[in-house]
């Protein structure tokens, strides 16, 4: 069986930045599973995985347009520190949910001084080249329920 649209693929992955630092990886106790071809994962990885077989290992470099997109400056904003609760412990890298008329998203504190806080709601890897190492460990057909839900049901559990 090969990786193609509507197959459930399980893979181990390691993601490094351009400096070689590991920024994300599959859990040591199990691979990441997803449905191929429907946008569960970034486009560059879907394309690289297409046609691969169980046991295949490869490295792939993915540009921002096939990864987490370019940095969107509109998602970076400076707000007065007085907008925050005085009791709130603000620090660089802190992530919290922000809700506005566009919806709810995650924002990180990227700059901080006595009067202002700069928040960034881009994906942490937006605008960056991604260096992946991939190992395909399993491939199976997705169930009809999984396909209609657009996500996998581990161990046959529904949700
Ligand atoms: Zn479901």
mmCIF file of N, CA and C and ligand atoms in Angstrom, residues 145-146 148-154 157-159, ligand 1:
data_model
loop_
_atom_site.group_PDB
_atom_site.id
_atom_site.type_symbol
_atom_site.label_atom_id
_atom_site.label_comp_id
_atom_site.label_asym_id
_atom_site.label_seq_id
_atom_site.Cartn_x
_atom_site.Cartn_y
_atom_site.Cartn_z
ATOM 1 N N UNK A 145 -16.452 6.902 8.119
ATOM 2 C CA UNK A 145 -16.710 7.903 9.167
ATOM 3 C C UNK A 145 -15.538 8.868 9.277
ATOM 4 N N UNK A 146 -14.328 8.338 9.233
ATOM 5 C CA UNK A 146 -13.155 9.213 9.298
ATOM 6 C C UNK A 146 -13.152 10.202 8.135
ATOM 7 N N UNK A 148 -15.730 11.284 6.448
ATOM 8 C CA UNK A 148 -16.788 12.290 6.551
ATOM 9 C C UNK A 148 -16.468 13.299 7.661
ATOM 10 N N UNK A 149 -15.725 12.864 8.701
ATOM 11 C CA UNK A 149 -15.341 13.797 9.767
ATOM 12 C C UNK A 149 -14.103 14.618 9.389
ATOM 13 N N UNK A 150 -13.304 14.097 8.483
ATOM 14 C CA UNK A 150 -12.099 14.821 8.081
ATOM 15 C C UNK A 150 -10.943 14.673 9.056
ATOM 16 N N UNK A 151 -11.028 13.672 9.952
ATOM 17 C CA UNK A 151 -9.919 13.401 10.861
ATOM 18 C C UNK A 151 -9.941 11.929 11.248
ATOM 19 N N UNK A 152 -8.838 11.466 11.814
ATOM 20 C CA UNK A 152 -8.767 10.037 12.142
ATOM 21 C C UNK A 152 -9.467 9.753 13.466
ATOM 22 N N UNK A 153 -9.876 8.517 13.616
ATOM 23 C CA UNK A 153 -10.431 8.012 14.873
ATOM 24 C C UNK A 153 -9.500 6.924 15.380
ATOM 25 N N UNK A 154 -8.597 7.258 16.290
ATOM 26 C CA UNK A 154 -7.656 6.236 16.766
ATOM 27 C C UNK A 154 -8.409 5.094 17.427
ATOM 28 N N UNK A 157 -12.405 4.596 17.779
ATOM 29 C CA UNK A 157 -13.330 5.424 18.564
ATOM 30 C C UNK A 157 -13.881 6.551 17.702
ATOM 31 N N UNK A 158 -15.152 6.852 17.877
ATOM 32 C CA UNK A 158 -15.746 7.937 17.106
ATOM 33 C C UNK A 158 -15.784 9.201 17.951
ATOM 34 N N UNK A 159 -15.941 10.331 17.296
ATOM 35 C CA UNK A 159 -16.066 11.592 18.027
ATOM 36 C C UNK A 159 -16.749 12.625 17.131
HETATM 37 ZN ZN1 LIG B 1 -14.711 12.306 14.384
#
